[in-house]
Coordinates of C-alpha atoms in Angstrom, one line a residue:
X1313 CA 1.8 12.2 31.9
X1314 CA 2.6 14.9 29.5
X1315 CA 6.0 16.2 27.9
X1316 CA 7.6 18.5 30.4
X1317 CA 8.5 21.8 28.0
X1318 CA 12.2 21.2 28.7
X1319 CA 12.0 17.8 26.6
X1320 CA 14.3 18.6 24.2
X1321 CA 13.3 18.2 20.8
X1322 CA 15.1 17.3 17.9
X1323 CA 13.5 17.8 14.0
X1324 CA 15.0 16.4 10.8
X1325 CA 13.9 18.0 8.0
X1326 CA 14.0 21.8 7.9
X1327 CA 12.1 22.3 4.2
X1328 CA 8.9 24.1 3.5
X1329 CA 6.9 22.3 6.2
X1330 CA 9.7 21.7 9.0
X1331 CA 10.7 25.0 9.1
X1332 CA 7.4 26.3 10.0
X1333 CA 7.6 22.8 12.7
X1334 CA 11.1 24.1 14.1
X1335 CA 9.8 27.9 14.0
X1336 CA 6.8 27.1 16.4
X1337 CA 8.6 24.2 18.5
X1338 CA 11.0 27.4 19.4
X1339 CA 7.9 29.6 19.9
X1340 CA 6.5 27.2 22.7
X1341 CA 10.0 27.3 24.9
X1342 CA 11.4 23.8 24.1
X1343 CA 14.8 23.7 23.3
X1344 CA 15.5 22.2 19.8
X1345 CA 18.2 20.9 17.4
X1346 CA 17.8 20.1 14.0
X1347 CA 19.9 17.6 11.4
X1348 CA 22.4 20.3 9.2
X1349 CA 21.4 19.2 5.8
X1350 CA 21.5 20.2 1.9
X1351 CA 18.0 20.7 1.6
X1352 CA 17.3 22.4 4.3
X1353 CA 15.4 26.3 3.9
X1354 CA 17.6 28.9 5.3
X1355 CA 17.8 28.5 9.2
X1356 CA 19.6 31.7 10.7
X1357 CA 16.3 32.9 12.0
X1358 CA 16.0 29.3 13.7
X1359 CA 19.5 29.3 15.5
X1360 CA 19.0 32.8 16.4
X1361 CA 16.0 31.6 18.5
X1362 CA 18.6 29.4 20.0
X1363 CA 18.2 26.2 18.0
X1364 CA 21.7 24.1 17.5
X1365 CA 22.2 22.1 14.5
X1366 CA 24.1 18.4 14.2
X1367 CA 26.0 16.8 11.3
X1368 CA 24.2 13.3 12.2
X1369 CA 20.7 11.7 12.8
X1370 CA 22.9 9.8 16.0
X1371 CA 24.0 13.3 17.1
X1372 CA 20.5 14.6 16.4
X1373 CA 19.0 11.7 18.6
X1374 CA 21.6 11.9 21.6
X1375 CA 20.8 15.6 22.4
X1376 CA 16.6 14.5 22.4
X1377 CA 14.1 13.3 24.1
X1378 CA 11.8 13.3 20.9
X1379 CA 12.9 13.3 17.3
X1380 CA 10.6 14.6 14.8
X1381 CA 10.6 13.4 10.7
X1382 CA 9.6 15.9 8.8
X1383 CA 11.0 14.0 5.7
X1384 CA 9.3 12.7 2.1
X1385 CA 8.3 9.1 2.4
X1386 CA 9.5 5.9 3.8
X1387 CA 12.6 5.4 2.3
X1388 CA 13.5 8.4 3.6
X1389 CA 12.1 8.0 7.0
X1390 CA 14.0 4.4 7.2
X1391 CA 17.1 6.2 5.7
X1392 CA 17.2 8.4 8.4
X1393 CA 16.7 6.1 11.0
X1394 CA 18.8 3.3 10.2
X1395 CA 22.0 4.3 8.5
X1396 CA 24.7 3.7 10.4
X1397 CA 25.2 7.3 12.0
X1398 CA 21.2 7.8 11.7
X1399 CA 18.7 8.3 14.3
X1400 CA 18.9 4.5 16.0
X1401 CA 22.5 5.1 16.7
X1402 CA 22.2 7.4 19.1
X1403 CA 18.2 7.4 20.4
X1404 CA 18.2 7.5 24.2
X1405 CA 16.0 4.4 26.1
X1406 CA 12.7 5.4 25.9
X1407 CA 13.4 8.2 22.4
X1408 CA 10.7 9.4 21.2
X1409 CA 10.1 9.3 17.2
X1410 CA 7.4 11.3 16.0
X1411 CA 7.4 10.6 11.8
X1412 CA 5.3 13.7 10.0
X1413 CA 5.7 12.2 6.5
X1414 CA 3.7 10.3 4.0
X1415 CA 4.3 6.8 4.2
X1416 CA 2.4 3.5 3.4
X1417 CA 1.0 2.1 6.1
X1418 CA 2.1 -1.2 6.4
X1419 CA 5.8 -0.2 6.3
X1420 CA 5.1 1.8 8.8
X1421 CA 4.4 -0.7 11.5
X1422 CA 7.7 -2.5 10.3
X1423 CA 9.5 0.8 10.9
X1424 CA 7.7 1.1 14.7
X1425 CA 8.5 -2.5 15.4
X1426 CA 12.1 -2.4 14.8
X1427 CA 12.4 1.1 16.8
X1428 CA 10.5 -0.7 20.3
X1429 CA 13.0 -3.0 19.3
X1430 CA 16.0 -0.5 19.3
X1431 CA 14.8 0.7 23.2
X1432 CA 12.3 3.6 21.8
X1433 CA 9.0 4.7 21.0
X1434 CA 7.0 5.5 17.6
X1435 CA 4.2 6.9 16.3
X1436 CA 2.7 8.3 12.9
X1437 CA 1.5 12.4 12.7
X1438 CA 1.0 12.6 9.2
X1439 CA 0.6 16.7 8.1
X1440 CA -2.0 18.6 5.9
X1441 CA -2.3 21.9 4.7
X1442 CA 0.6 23.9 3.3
X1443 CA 3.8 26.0 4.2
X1444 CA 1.8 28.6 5.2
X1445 CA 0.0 27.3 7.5
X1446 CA 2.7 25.7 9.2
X1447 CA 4.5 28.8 9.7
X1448 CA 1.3 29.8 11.5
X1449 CA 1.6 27.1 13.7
X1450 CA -2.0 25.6 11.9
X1451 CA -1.4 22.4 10.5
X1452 CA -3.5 19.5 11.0
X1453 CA -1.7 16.1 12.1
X1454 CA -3.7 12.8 12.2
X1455 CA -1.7 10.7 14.4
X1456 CA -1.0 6.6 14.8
X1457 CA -0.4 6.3 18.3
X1458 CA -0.9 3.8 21.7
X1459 CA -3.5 5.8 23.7
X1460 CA -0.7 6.8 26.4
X1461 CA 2.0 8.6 23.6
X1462 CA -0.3 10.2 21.8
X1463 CA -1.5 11.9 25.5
X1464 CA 2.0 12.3 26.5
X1465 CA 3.3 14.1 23.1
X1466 CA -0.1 15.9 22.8
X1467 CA 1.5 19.6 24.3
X1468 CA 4.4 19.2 21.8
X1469 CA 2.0 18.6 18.3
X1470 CA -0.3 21.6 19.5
X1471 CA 2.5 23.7 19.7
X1472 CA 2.7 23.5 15.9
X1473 CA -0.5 22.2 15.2
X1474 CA -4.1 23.5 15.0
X1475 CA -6.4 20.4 14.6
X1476 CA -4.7 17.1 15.9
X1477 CA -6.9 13.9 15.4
X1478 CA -5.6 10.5 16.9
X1479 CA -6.8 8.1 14.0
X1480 CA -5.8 5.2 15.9
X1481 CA -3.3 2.8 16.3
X1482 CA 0.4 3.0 14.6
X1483 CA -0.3 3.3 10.9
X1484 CA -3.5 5.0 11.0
X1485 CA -2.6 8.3 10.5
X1486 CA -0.6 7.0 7.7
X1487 CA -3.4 5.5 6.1
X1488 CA -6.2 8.4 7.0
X1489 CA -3.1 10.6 5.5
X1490 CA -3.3 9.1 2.6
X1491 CA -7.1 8.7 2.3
X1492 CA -7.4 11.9 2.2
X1493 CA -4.5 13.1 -0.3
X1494 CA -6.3 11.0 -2.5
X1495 CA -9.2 12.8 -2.4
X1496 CA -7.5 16.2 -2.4
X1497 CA -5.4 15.6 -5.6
X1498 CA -8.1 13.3 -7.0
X1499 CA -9.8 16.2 -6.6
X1500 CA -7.3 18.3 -8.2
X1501 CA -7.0 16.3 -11.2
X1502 CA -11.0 16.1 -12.1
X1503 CA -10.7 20.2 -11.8
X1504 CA -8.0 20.6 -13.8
X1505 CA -9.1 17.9 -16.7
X1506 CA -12.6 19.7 -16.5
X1507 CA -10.7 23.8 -16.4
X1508 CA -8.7 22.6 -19.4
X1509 CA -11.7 21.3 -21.7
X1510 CA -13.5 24.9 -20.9
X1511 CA -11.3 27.0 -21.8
X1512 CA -10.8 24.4 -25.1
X1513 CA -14.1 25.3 -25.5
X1514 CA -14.4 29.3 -25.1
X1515 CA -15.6 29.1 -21.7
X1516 CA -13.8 32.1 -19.8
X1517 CA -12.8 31.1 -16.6
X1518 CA -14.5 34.0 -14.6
X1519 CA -17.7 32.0 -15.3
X1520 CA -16.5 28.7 -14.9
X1521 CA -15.0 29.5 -11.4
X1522 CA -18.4 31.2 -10.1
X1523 CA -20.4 27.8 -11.3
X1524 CA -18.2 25.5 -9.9
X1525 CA -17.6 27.8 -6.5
X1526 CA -21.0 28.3 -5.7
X1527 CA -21.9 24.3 -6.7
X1528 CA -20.6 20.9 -6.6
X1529 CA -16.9 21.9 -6.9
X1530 CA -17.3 24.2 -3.8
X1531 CA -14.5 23.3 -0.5
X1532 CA -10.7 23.8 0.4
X1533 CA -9.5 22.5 -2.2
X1534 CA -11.2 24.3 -5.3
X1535 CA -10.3 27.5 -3.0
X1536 CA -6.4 26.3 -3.3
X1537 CA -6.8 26.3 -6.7
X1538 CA -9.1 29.0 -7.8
X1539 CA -5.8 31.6 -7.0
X1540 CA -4.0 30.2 -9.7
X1541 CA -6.8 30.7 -12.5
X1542 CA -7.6 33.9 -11.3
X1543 CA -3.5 35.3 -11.2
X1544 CA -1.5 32.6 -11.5
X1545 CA -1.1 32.5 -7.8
X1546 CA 0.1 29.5 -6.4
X1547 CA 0.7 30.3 -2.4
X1548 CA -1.9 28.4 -1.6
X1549 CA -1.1 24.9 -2.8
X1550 CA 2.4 24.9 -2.8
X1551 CA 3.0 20.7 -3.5
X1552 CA 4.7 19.3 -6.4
X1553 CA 3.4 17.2 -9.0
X1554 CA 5.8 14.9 -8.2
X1555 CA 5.0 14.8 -4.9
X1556 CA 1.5 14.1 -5.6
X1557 CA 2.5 11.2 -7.6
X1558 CA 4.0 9.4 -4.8
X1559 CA 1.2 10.2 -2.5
X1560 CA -0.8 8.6 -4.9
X1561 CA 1.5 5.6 -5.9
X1562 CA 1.6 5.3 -2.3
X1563 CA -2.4 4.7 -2.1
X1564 CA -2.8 3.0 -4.9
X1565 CA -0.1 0.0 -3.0
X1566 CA -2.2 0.5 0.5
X1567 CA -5.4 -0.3 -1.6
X1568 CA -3.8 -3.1 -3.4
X1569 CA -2.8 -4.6 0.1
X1570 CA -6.4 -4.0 1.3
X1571 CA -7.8 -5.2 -2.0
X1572 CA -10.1 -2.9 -1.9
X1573 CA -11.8 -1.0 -5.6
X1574 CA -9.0 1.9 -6.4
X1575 CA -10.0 1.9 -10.2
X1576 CA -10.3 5.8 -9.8
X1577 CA -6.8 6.2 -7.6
X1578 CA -5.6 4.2 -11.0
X1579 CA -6.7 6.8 -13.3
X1580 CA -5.6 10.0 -11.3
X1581 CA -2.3 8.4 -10.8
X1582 CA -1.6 7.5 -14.4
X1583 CA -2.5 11.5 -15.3
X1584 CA 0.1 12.3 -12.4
X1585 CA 3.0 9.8 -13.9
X1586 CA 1.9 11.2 -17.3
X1587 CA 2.9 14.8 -16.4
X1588 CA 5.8 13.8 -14.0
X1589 CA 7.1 12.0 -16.7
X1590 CA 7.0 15.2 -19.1
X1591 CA 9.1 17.0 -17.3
X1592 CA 6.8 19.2 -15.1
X1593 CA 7.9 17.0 -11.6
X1594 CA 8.5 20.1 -9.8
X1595 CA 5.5 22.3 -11.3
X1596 CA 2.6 23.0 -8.1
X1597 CA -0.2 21.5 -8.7
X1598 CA -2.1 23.9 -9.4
X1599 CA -0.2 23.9 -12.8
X1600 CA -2.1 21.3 -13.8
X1601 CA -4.1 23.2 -15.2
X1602 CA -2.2 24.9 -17.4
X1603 CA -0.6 21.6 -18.3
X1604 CA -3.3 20.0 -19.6
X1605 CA -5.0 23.2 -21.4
X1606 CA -1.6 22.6 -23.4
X1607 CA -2.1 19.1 -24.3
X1608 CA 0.2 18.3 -22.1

């Protein structure tokens, strides 16, 4: 059994990536409301495609048959469940929570417990790529899900996603998620350290970039961040440094639970807290380059 495309969908969260969500969840036909909030982008193109907005996560969840978290991490995800006017209060028997954000792993199985608890349903979808692409309806999810809610949600993520893997059970999508942000701004801190020392040294960055672009640095992510030494464009990887901090603070604790080696995860995070902590939180990454070429 699938989700019929009158299941009315709920999203909490409308910032760079739930917008693009809520845009393309209207797109498809289902009907949609959305948690009136602060930090929320603008939304008068949203409710003039007919979606309603609530003052509560309860009002949110009572006019839904699936609730999607399009929120930081998990102390915002168990916030906004379990507040006292938050998404528990009012989830229907049988609700639907579909959480989009970063989280560690192991809390999130404590978070799916106590919702089957509360009547409902959970499951991970964990996002990559940027706002752009999910404007475009072309993100990538990697979902934690039983077998059966991953089939019956499947029509709603594809109406906002472009690659959808099922990872596995609750909590591995959280854990591939973050698997492979740790690669990605791993990634993004070895380029930047290395970009920094070149230009240190004379070597122009034209050169630099063709070296790296047509050898071992070669992939998504050098072409995220190749923009942003060429013009300063940053469209492309739009993600704080602060962000990335937690993402990787967030590993580094799933590792430590494992005990598996992380000695690398240590070092990229301690370069992230060093620049968070110099006031560049809510620089793009990509401005680690910069940062570093400065001495920080």
């Amino acid at each position: 059994m699938s989700l019929s495309i009158t299941a009315r969908v709920g999203l909490v969260g409308v910032g760079l990536m739930g917008h693009g969500i809520a845009t393309n969840v209207l797109k498809a036909g289902y009907p949609l409301v959305f948690l009136d909030h602060p930090g929320n982008r603008p939304v008068d193109d949203l409710r003039a495609g007919g979606a309603e907005p609530r003052v509560t996560g309860a009002a949110v969840a009572q006019a839904s048959d699936v609730i999607i978290l399009c929120v930081t991490g998990t102390p915002q995800v168990e916030d906004v469940l379990f507040r006292e006017d938050g998404i528990l209060a009012g989830m229907k028997p049988g609700g639907i929570i579909v959480d989009c954000s970063t989280a560690i792993a192991s809390s999130t199985r404590e978070i799916a417990g106590r919702v089957a608890a509360a009547g409902g349903r959970f499951m991970d979808a964990a996002m990559t790529r940027t706002p752009k692409e999910a404007e475009e309806g072309r993100l990538n999810l990697i979902v934690g899900a039983p077998e059966d809610l991953f089939a019956e949600v499947l029509p709603l993520l594809q109406s906002y996603a472009e690659n959808i893997v099922h990872a596995g059970p609750v909590g591995a999508g959280h854990e591939l998620k973050l698997l492979h942000n740790f690669v990605s701004l791993g990634f993004s801190a070895v380029f930047a350290e290395a970009a920094a020392a070149a230009r240190k040294a004379g070597v122009a960055d034209g050169p630099f970039l063709e070296v790296l672009g047509k050898g071992g640095a070669a992939g998504v992510v050098f072409d995220r961040l190749r923009p942003f030494m060429e013009t300063g464009d940053i469209e492309g990887f739009r993600f704080s440094l602060s962000n990335g901090l937690k993402d990787l603070s967030y590993y580094n604790t799933m590792v430590e639970e494992l005990g598996a080696q992380h000695a690398m995860a240590t070092a990229a995070r301690a370069m992230y807290a060093q620049v968070v902590e110099g006031g560049h939180g809510n620089d793009p990454v990509p401005e680690l380059i910069s940062i570093l070429a400065a001495d920080l």
